[in-house]
Short mmCIF file of C-alpha atoms in Angstrom, two decimals:
data_model
loop_
_atom_site.label_atom_id
_atom_site.label_comp_id
_atom_site.label_asym_id
_atom_site.label_seq_id
_atom_site.Cartn_x
_atom_site.Cartn_y
_atom_site.Cartn_z
CA ARG A 1 42.21 146.46 28.04
CA ARG A 2 44.05 144.45 30.35
CA PHE A 3 47.44 145.44 28.15
CA CYS A 4 46.46 148.90 28.75
CA SER A 5 46.00 148.82 32.31
CA ASP A 6 48.78 147.34 33.27
CA SER A 7 51.44 149.17 30.75
CA LEU A 8 50.22 152.41 32.41
CA LEU A 9 50.11 150.80 35.89
CA ALA A 10 54.12 150.13 35.70
CA ASN A 11 54.38 153.89 34.42
CA TYR A 12 52.70 154.95 37.59
CA ARG A 13 54.79 152.11 39.76
CA ALA A 14 58.39 154.11 38.03
CA GLU A 15 56.94 156.97 39.71
CA TYR A 16 55.87 156.25 43.21
CA ALA A 17 59.11 154.65 43.23
CA ALA A 18 60.80 157.87 41.92
CA VAL A 19 59.25 159.85 44.53
CA LYS A 20 59.66 157.97 47.38
CA ALA A 21 63.42 157.10 46.27
CA VAL A 22 63.36 161.10 47.27
CA THR A 23 60.78 161.45 50.43
CA PRO A 24 60.71 157.75 51.39
CA ASP A 25 58.27 159.87 54.13
CA ILE A 26 55.56 161.67 52.76
CA PRO A 27 52.41 159.22 51.37
CA VAL A 28 51.65 158.75 48.36
CA THR A 29 48.32 158.86 46.01
CA THR A 30 46.86 159.53 42.92
CA ASN A 31 43.11 160.14 41.95
CA LEU A 32 40.69 157.55 41.52
CA MET A 33 37.59 157.25 39.87
CA GLY A 34 35.47 154.43 41.23
CA ALA A 35 34.17 152.00 39.41
CA TYR A 36 36.83 152.87 36.65
CA LYS A 37 36.35 149.51 33.84
CA GLU A 38 39.98 150.65 32.18
CA LEU A 39 42.32 150.37 35.12
CA ASP A 40 42.12 147.67 37.69
CA TYR A 41 42.19 150.25 41.08
CA GLN A 42 42.62 146.61 42.94
CA LYS A 43 46.58 146.79 41.44
CA TRP A 44 47.54 150.64 41.92
CA ALA A 45 46.04 150.51 45.16
CA LYS A 46 49.19 148.38 45.96
CA TYR A 47 51.20 151.24 45.00
CA MET A 48 49.35 153.81 47.00
CA ASP A 49 50.28 154.64 50.60
CA PHE A 50 46.57 155.65 50.77
CA VAL A 51 43.59 155.35 48.36
CA SER A 52 42.24 158.77 46.73
CA TRP A 53 39.03 158.90 44.62
CA ASP A 54 36.75 161.32 43.01
CA ASN A 55 32.86 161.27 43.44
CA TYR A 56 30.97 162.46 40.42
CA PRO A 57 27.49 160.66 40.62
CA ALA A 58 25.20 161.37 37.94
CA PRO A 59 21.72 162.67 38.30
CA VAL A 60 19.84 159.56 37.86
CA HIS A 61 22.41 157.16 40.33
CA GLU A 62 20.66 156.16 43.14
CA THR A 63 21.77 156.98 46.43
CA SER A 64 23.09 152.95 46.41
CA PHE A 65 25.02 153.18 43.98
CA VAL A 66 27.02 155.96 45.13
CA ALA A 67 27.34 153.65 48.58
CA LEU A 68 28.75 151.08 46.41
CA LYS A 69 31.34 152.40 44.57
CA LEU A 70 32.43 154.40 48.11
CA ASP A 71 32.66 150.92 49.82
CA LEU A 72 34.75 149.49 46.91
CA MET A 73 37.17 152.63 47.31
CA ARG A 74 37.29 151.79 51.12
CA GLY A 75 37.92 148.00 49.93
CA LEU A 76 41.07 148.62 47.87
CA LYS A 77 43.04 148.15 50.78
CA GLY A 78 41.17 145.98 53.29
CA GLY A 79 38.94 148.42 54.96
CA GLN A 80 41.20 150.83 55.25
CA SER A 81 39.86 154.97 55.10
CA PHE A 82 40.13 156.81 51.95
CA MET A 83 40.42 160.41 50.58
CA LEU A 84 37.30 161.96 48.65
CA THR A 85 39.58 164.33 46.71
CA GLU A 86 37.57 165.65 44.57
CA GLN A 87 33.71 166.36 44.00
CA SER A 88 32.29 169.12 42.47
CA PRO A 89 30.41 172.11 44.82
CA ASN A 90 27.73 172.62 42.18
CA GLN A 91 27.34 171.19 38.54
CA GLN A 92 29.84 169.16 36.62
CA ASN A 93 30.47 169.83 33.12
CA TRP A 94 31.16 167.03 31.09
CA GLN A 95 27.90 165.02 31.37
CA THR A 96 25.44 165.09 28.99
CA TYR A 97 22.74 167.29 31.40
CA ASN A 98 24.54 169.26 33.64
CA LYS A 99 21.59 169.74 36.60
CA LEU A 100 22.84 171.98 39.37
CA LYS A 101 23.54 170.25 42.62
CA ARG A 102 20.20 171.28 44.71
CA PRO A 103 20.40 172.99 47.46
CA GLY A 104 21.93 170.41 50.64
CA GLU A 105 22.59 168.23 48.19
CA VAL A 106 26.54 168.75 48.38
CA ARG A 107 26.51 168.46 52.01
CA ARG A 108 24.32 164.84 51.61
CA LEU A 109 27.22 163.67 49.02
CA SER A 110 29.99 164.55 51.34
CA TYR A 111 28.67 163.47 54.34
CA GLN A 112 27.74 159.70 52.62
CA ALA A 113 31.51 159.20 51.79
CA LEU A 114 32.33 160.35 55.31
CA ALA A 115 30.08 157.80 56.34
CA HIS A 116 31.37 154.87 53.70
CA GLY A 117 34.94 155.44 54.71
CA ALA A 118 36.76 158.72 53.91
CA ASP A 119 38.43 161.23 55.98
CA THR A 120 38.82 163.85 53.98
CA CYS A 121 36.13 166.31 52.10
CA LEU A 122 37.98 168.43 49.58
CA PHE A 123 36.58 170.02 46.08
CA PHE A 124 37.79 170.50 42.23
CA GLN A 125 37.66 173.40 42.13
CA LEU A 126 38.15 176.37 44.28
CA ARG A 127 37.67 179.16 41.36
CA GLN A 128 35.71 178.35 38.35
CA SER A 129 38.90 178.07 35.30
CA VAL A 130 38.14 180.92 33.08
CA ALA A 131 39.44 178.40 29.57
CA GLY A 132 39.54 175.38 28.42
CA GLN A 133 37.32 171.88 28.73
CA GLU A 134 36.54 173.16 32.57
CA LYS A 135 35.50 175.87 31.88
CA PHE A 136 31.77 174.86 33.38
CA HIS A 137 32.72 172.98 36.14
CA GLY A 138 31.02 173.57 39.44
CA ALA A 139 33.54 175.92 41.49
CA VAL A 140 33.58 177.26 45.36
CA ILE A 141 33.78 180.37 43.97
CA SER A 142 32.47 181.19 40.17
CA HIS A 143 33.07 183.12 37.21
CA ALA A 144 31.17 185.93 39.28
CA GLY A 145 34.07 185.89 41.97
CA ARG A 146 31.27 186.87 45.39
CA GLU A 147 30.81 185.48 48.23
CA ASP A 148 27.75 185.78 48.83
CA THR A 149 26.66 183.42 46.47
CA ARG A 150 24.30 179.70 47.72
CA VAL A 151 27.43 177.44 46.50
CA PHE A 152 29.75 179.10 48.18
CA ALA A 153 27.30 179.95 51.63
CA GLU A 154 26.80 176.03 51.62
CA CYS A 155 30.69 174.90 50.96
CA CYS A 156 31.50 177.19 54.27
CA ASN A 157 28.47 175.92 56.28
CA LEU A 158 29.68 172.24 55.61
CA GLY A 159 33.57 173.33 56.58
CA ALA A 160 32.35 174.69 59.82
CA GLU A 161 30.57 171.52 60.79
CA LEU A 162 33.31 169.17 59.77
CA ALA A 163 36.18 172.00 61.65
CA LYS A 164 33.58 170.74 64.55
CA LEU A 165 33.46 167.31 63.99
CA GLY A 166 37.63 167.47 64.24
CA ASP A 167 39.16 163.88 64.09
CA VAL A 168 36.72 161.89 65.59
CA PHE A 169 36.81 159.30 63.05
CA VAL A 170 39.44 159.50 60.84
CA GLY A 171 41.21 156.44 60.79
CA ALA A 172 37.78 154.63 61.51
CA ARG A 173 36.53 151.67 60.13
CA THR A 174 33.36 149.57 59.28
CA PRO A 175 32.57 146.35 60.91
CA ALA A 176 31.04 144.46 57.99
CA ARG A 177 29.93 140.85 58.03
CA THR A 178 28.62 140.51 54.51
CA ALA A 179 30.53 140.55 51.34
CA ILE A 180 30.97 141.00 47.67
CA LEU A 181 33.58 140.00 45.73
CA PHE A 182 34.68 141.92 42.92
CA ASP A 183 36.77 141.58 40.11
CA TRP A 184 38.42 143.56 37.39
CA ASN A 185 40.06 141.18 35.10
CA ASN A 186 36.62 139.15 35.47
CA TRP A 187 35.18 142.41 34.59
CA TRP A 188 36.60 142.72 31.20
CA ALA A 189 36.78 138.80 30.61
CA LEU A 190 32.90 138.21 31.15
CA GLU A 191 32.04 141.90 29.05
CA ASN A 192 34.33 140.87 26.16
CA SER A 193 33.05 137.32 25.89
CA SER A 194 31.41 136.39 22.52
CA GLY A 195 28.15 135.40 24.07
CA PRO A 196 25.69 134.69 25.93
CA SER A 197 24.01 138.27 25.56
CA VAL A 198 25.45 140.78 24.57
CA ASP A 199 24.24 142.84 27.12
CA MET A 200 25.97 141.45 30.04
CA ASP A 201 26.62 144.45 32.64
CA TYR A 202 28.80 143.20 35.40
CA LEU A 203 28.90 146.35 37.44
CA GLU A 204 24.76 146.92 37.40
CA THR A 205 24.76 142.79 38.60
CA VAL A 206 26.57 144.14 41.39
CA HIS A 207 24.17 146.61 42.24
CA ARG A 208 21.53 144.71 41.89
CA PHE A 209 23.75 142.73 44.95
CA TYR A 210 24.68 145.61 46.98
CA LYS A 211 21.44 147.02 46.71
CA PRO A 212 18.81 145.29 49.34
CA PHE A 213 21.79 145.17 51.92
CA HIS A 214 22.38 149.15 51.48
CA ASP A 215 17.84 149.43 52.03
CA ARG A 216 18.06 147.76 55.37
CA ASN A 217 21.43 149.37 56.06
CA ILE A 218 23.88 146.67 56.66
CA PRO A 219 27.35 147.74 55.57
CA VAL A 220 29.14 145.16 53.09
CA ASP A 221 32.65 145.20 52.49
CA ILE A 222 33.70 144.96 48.77
CA LEU A 223 36.27 142.43 47.88
CA PRO A 224 39.13 141.51 45.84
CA PHE A 225 39.08 137.69 45.02
CA ASP A 226 41.91 136.84 46.91
CA ALA A 227 40.41 138.29 50.06
CA GLU A 228 40.63 136.51 53.20
CA LEU A 229 36.66 135.49 54.20
CA THR A 230 37.04 135.02 57.32
CA GLY A 231 34.58 136.74 59.48
CA TYR A 232 31.88 137.15 57.23
CA ASP A 233 28.16 135.34 57.53
CA LEU A 234 27.70 135.84 54.20
CA ILE A 235 29.88 136.25 50.50
CA PHE A 236 27.84 136.87 47.23
CA LEU A 237 29.53 135.84 43.75
CA PRO A 238 27.87 137.97 41.41
CA MET A 239 28.99 136.96 37.70
CA VAL A 240 32.18 135.23 38.75
CA TYR A 241 32.68 134.15 34.99
CA MET A 242 36.30 133.45 35.91
CA ILE A 243 37.30 131.21 39.40
CA LYS A 244 40.70 131.82 39.93
CA THR A 245 43.64 129.43 41.49
CA GLY A 246 42.67 128.66 45.41
CA MET A 247 38.94 130.35 44.63
CA GLU A 248 36.83 126.87 45.72
CA GLU A 249 38.93 125.78 48.27
CA ARG A 250 38.60 129.29 50.54
CA PHE A 251 35.13 128.60 49.19
CA GLU A 252 34.35 124.96 50.61
CA GLN A 253 36.22 126.18 54.09
CA PHE A 254 34.27 128.94 53.84
CA VAL A 255 30.29 127.13 53.55
CA ARG A 256 31.64 123.70 55.28
CA GLN A 257 32.35 125.80 58.85
CA GLY A 258 29.03 127.91 58.53
CA GLY A 259 29.25 130.14 56.25
CA ILE A 260 26.31 130.97 53.45
CA LEU A 261 27.30 131.10 49.61
CA VAL A 262 25.60 132.77 46.78
CA ALA A 263 26.23 132.58 43.13
CA THR A 264 24.46 133.65 40.44
CA VAL A 265 24.43 133.07 36.65
CA MET A 266 27.57 133.32 34.70
CA THR A 267 29.59 131.92 37.40
CA GLY A 268 32.56 129.29 37.33
CA ILE A 269 32.83 129.64 33.43
CA ALA A 270 36.32 130.13 32.59
CA ASP A 271 39.68 130.06 34.70
CA GLU A 272 41.90 132.51 35.64
CA ASN A 273 43.50 132.52 31.92
CA ASP A 274 39.41 133.04 30.11
CA ARG A 275 39.69 129.51 29.18
CA CYS A 276 36.17 127.52 29.61
CA ILE A 277 36.26 125.01 32.40
CA LEU A 278 35.36 121.15 30.85
CA GLY A 279 32.49 119.68 32.72
CA ALA A 280 29.33 121.30 33.43
CA TYR A 281 29.16 124.82 34.86
CA PRO A 282 29.14 126.28 38.03
CA GLY A 283 32.83 124.80 37.25
CA PRO A 284 34.65 123.74 40.32
CA LEU A 285 31.74 124.86 42.69
CA LYS A 286 29.02 122.50 41.30
CA GLU A 287 29.68 120.48 44.23
CA ILE A 288 28.74 123.82 46.92
CA MET A 289 25.85 124.30 45.08
CA GLY A 290 24.37 121.23 43.83
CA VAL A 291 23.74 121.83 41.08
CA TRP A 292 24.70 121.12 37.36
CA VAL A 293 23.43 123.67 34.40
CA GLU A 294 23.18 122.42 30.74
CA GLU A 295 22.41 125.29 28.71
CA THR A 296 22.06 129.09 28.89
CA ASP A 297 19.05 130.93 27.13
CA ALA A 298 20.18 133.99 26.32
CA LEU A 299 16.53 136.14 26.09
CA ARG A 300 15.91 139.49 23.89
CA PRO A 301 15.27 142.12 26.20
CA TRP A 302 11.85 142.31 25.72
CA GLU A 303 11.26 138.43 26.63
CA LYS A 304 10.26 137.23 29.66
CA ASN A 305 10.34 134.45 31.85
CA THR A 306 8.07 133.22 35.10
CA MET A 307 9.66 131.99 38.45
CA LYS A 308 7.04 129.56 39.86
CA ILE A 309 8.19 129.46 44.17
CA VAL A 310 8.08 125.31 44.75
CA ARG A 311 6.70 125.83 48.47
CA GLU A 312 3.69 127.76 49.15
CA GLY A 313 3.98 130.67 51.30
CA GLU A 314 7.57 130.72 51.08
CA PHE A 315 7.32 134.27 49.59
CA GLU A 316 4.69 137.05 49.37
CA LYS A 317 3.94 136.07 45.68
CA GLU A 318 3.38 132.77 43.85
CA GLU A 319 5.11 134.09 41.13
CA TYR A 320 7.84 136.70 39.93
CA ALA A 321 9.20 137.56 37.00
CA CYS A 322 12.97 136.63 35.27
CA GLY A 323 14.93 137.15 32.02
CA PHE A 324 18.24 138.18 30.82
CA LEU A 325 19.79 134.97 31.22
CA CYS A 326 17.66 131.53 31.64
CA ASP A 327 20.23 128.34 33.33
CA LEU A 328 18.48 124.84 32.62
CA ILE A 329 19.58 123.79 36.03
CA HIS A 330 19.80 120.27 37.55
CA PRO A 331 20.28 119.64 41.37
CA GLU A 332 21.66 116.82 42.80
CA GLY A 333 22.69 115.89 45.88
CA GLY A 334 19.92 116.70 47.77
CA ALA A 335 19.95 120.64 46.74
CA ARG A 336 16.67 122.06 47.16
CA VAL A 337 14.49 123.84 44.42
CA ILE A 338 13.39 127.07 45.84
CA ALA A 339 12.65 128.32 42.45
CA SER A 340 11.33 126.80 38.42
CA TYR A 341 10.90 128.28 35.69
CA GLY A 342 7.06 128.37 34.15
CA GLU A 343 7.73 128.43 30.86
CA ASP A 344 8.89 127.85 27.43
CA PHE A 345 10.27 124.49 26.57
CA TYR A 346 12.19 124.54 29.93
CA LYS A 347 9.12 124.77 32.22
CA GLY A 348 9.51 122.91 35.18
CA MET A 349 13.46 123.25 35.94
CA ALA A 350 14.69 124.62 38.52
CA CYS A 351 16.10 128.40 38.61
CA VAL A 352 16.50 128.92 42.25
CA THR A 353 18.20 126.05 44.25
CA GLU A 354 19.78 126.11 47.93
CA ASN A 355 22.26 123.71 49.26
CA ASP A 356 23.42 122.50 52.37
CA TYR A 357 27.13 121.92 52.52
CA GLY A 358 28.75 121.25 55.55
CA GLU A 359 27.42 123.59 58.18
CA GLY A 360 27.09 126.07 55.51
CA LYS A 361 24.74 126.41 52.44
CA ALA A 362 24.92 127.58 49.02
CA TYR A 363 22.29 129.38 46.75
CA TYR A 364 22.24 129.69 43.32
CA ILE A 365 20.64 132.16 41.34
CA GLY A 366 20.26 130.98 37.85
CA THR A 367 19.01 133.71 36.25
CA GLN A 368 17.89 137.49 36.59
CA PRO A 369 15.14 137.51 39.27
CA GLU A 370 12.90 140.50 39.54
CA GLN A 371 14.02 143.16 42.49
CA ASP A 372 10.97 141.97 44.98
CA PHE A 373 12.30 138.52 44.41
CA LEU A 374 15.79 139.31 45.53
CA GLU A 375 15.19 141.56 47.74
CA GLU A 376 12.54 138.53 49.94
CA LEU A 377 15.38 135.90 49.29
CA LEU A 378 18.36 138.15 50.69
CA GLY A 379 16.04 139.11 53.52
CA LYS A 380 15.34 135.64 54.38
CA ILE A 381 18.81 134.91 54.08
CA CYS A 382 19.79 137.78 56.58
CA ALA A 383 17.60 136.80 59.27
CA GLU A 384 19.08 133.09 59.08
CA LYS A 385 22.29 135.21 59.85
CA ASN A 386 20.94 137.53 62.11
CA LEU A 387 22.10 140.18 59.82
CA SER A 388 20.13 143.89 60.55
CA GLY A 389 20.85 147.54 60.15
CA LEU A 390 22.08 149.48 63.05
CA TYR A 391 18.49 151.06 64.21
CA SER A 392 15.18 151.04 62.45
CA ALA A 393 14.38 154.07 60.33
CA GLU A 394 12.26 154.75 57.49
CA THR A 395 13.08 153.84 53.92
CA GLY A 396 15.59 156.57 52.59
CA VAL A 397 17.27 157.13 55.85
CA GLU A 398 21.01 155.63 55.45
CA ILE A 399 23.18 154.52 58.26
CA THR A 400 26.24 153.43 59.56
CA LEU A 401 28.98 152.90 61.54
CA ARG A 402 32.38 154.06 61.97
CA VAL A 403 34.57 152.65 64.93
CA THR A 404 38.21 153.65 66.37
CA ASP A 405 39.94 152.54 69.06
CA GLN A 406 38.77 155.49 70.49
CA ALA A 407 35.19 155.85 69.54
CA SER A 408 32.07 154.01 67.50
CA VAL A 409 30.59 157.18 65.35
CA VAL A 410 27.21 156.91 63.71
CA PHE A 411 25.85 158.49 60.59
CA ALA A 412 22.28 159.15 59.61
CA ILE A 413 21.26 160.69 56.06
CA ASN A 414 17.65 161.21 54.88
CA HIS A 415 17.99 161.29 51.58
CA ASN A 416 14.10 161.88 51.31
CA ARG A 417 12.50 165.20 50.20
CA GLU A 418 10.41 165.12 53.28
CA SER A 419 10.88 164.22 57.05
CA ALA A 420 11.99 160.91 58.36
CA VAL A 421 12.38 158.93 61.61
CA ILE A 422 15.22 156.96 63.00
CA ASP A 423 14.40 155.01 66.52
CA PHE A 424 17.59 154.72 68.55
CA GLY A 425 16.02 152.75 71.28
CA ARG A 426 17.19 153.20 74.75
CA GLU A 427 20.81 153.80 73.37
CA LYS A 428 21.92 157.51 74.00
CA LEU A 429 24.03 159.00 71.30
CA ALA A 430 26.19 162.11 71.73
CA ASP A 431 25.07 164.57 68.29
CA LEU A 432 28.23 165.88 67.33
CA LEU A 433 26.63 168.51 65.34
CA ASN A 434 23.93 170.16 67.34
CA ASP A 435 25.32 169.62 70.98
CA ARG A 436 22.62 167.05 72.37
CA THR A 437 21.72 163.69 73.77
CA LEU A 438 19.76 161.02 70.80
CA THR A 439 17.78 158.47 71.96
CA GLY A 440 14.55 156.74 70.84
CA ILE A 441 12.54 157.81 68.05
CA VAL A 442 14.46 161.32 66.20
CA THR A 443 12.90 162.74 63.55
CA MET A 444 15.13 163.76 60.98
CA GLU A 445 13.94 166.89 58.53
CA ALA A 446 14.05 166.06 54.54
CA GLY A 447 18.11 166.15 53.64
CA ASP A 448 19.29 166.44 56.76
CA VAL A 449 22.25 164.49 58.48
CA ILE A 450 22.79 163.43 61.78
CA VAL A 451 26.49 162.50 63.28
CA ALA A 452 27.20 161.56 66.47
CA ARG A 453 28.71 159.34 68.99
CA ARG A 454 27.89 156.18 70.72
CA MET A 455 27.95 157.13 74.53
#
């Protein structure tokens, strides 16, 4: 997989160089496809003047999963805004079940992309193809060739809104104090390893940690392994199987200076050449985490263990379910046990720990907890670092902020099927779509969008 990716990248680099030799001032880009496993987009982005990507979510994808891929695209060039190159005005043609996009859905998806860093809103395709593999792919103008269709009208209305917004947020950045590290080589090596479980899913694990932040409207940067960590309060290492050169030193400095580092099972197993690190896992992170892992049990999909909370009243429940993988953890150096296993021969052994290190902390989650526990734990960590969303809002209302030297623009999207409220408090914002001033509690209709400039 790595050889194939590098070979295709070499061809692209040659094309990039050829175009730049003739037209050096014209930007060069190419379509990316989000979390596409086969190609290391972090390498490709180095030879793109700006990132472009195609947004084709499946009906089963959660709003947070789509947002994760948008943030991944924004992170490819250090937070630089990107181009939404393709999306379907209606259904796709290549999914297993190609559902129609419901009224208002394309508008919500378009604004979600803009909210997470896109500067454009483009479609594939204008006219529906008459033949070939994509002849049933949605288009602004269908095979009927008419303008009096639902899809045509929705696209026209969206275009009018975007014309009204103009360039108010073009080139804007998204301020974030939380980051998740993501790496394609790590993805390949982890899922191609022979053991401990065939069910290892790197992308889904990343999403499990991303979702609690998305649900709280806390912005997250998706960073490559070699990214600068200055300016962040909280860094997540979901299944960072490979510890590459220099990572250990940067993590030590980050935590010593007051940052919080969270690592999971299957972290610190191998080096950048996929050679296992001798000594106990999590390899060079043992001292920071304050634990060493003796063994890792792989549970079958129908098997579960339990997590017993050590300190009474610290979480909403005394016991949570866990599964997939179970590290047998030995705390050392003063690390505190948050939860221990409730079953099997390793009953009583630690599964989640917290360790003070310098001015900061490190958490090690040695299993896959149920999502309720993860939500609570990350909520406590966020409170410790005073991380919260911009405004209070009902569940299902997505809120982001994009900032330029000239403007701070708030996006709010109600993904619910019923109305929901958002509380702007005493702040006043200029509603750029409806020419009104927003303040206090505002009701958003089902599926509606707000784009507002902070005054």
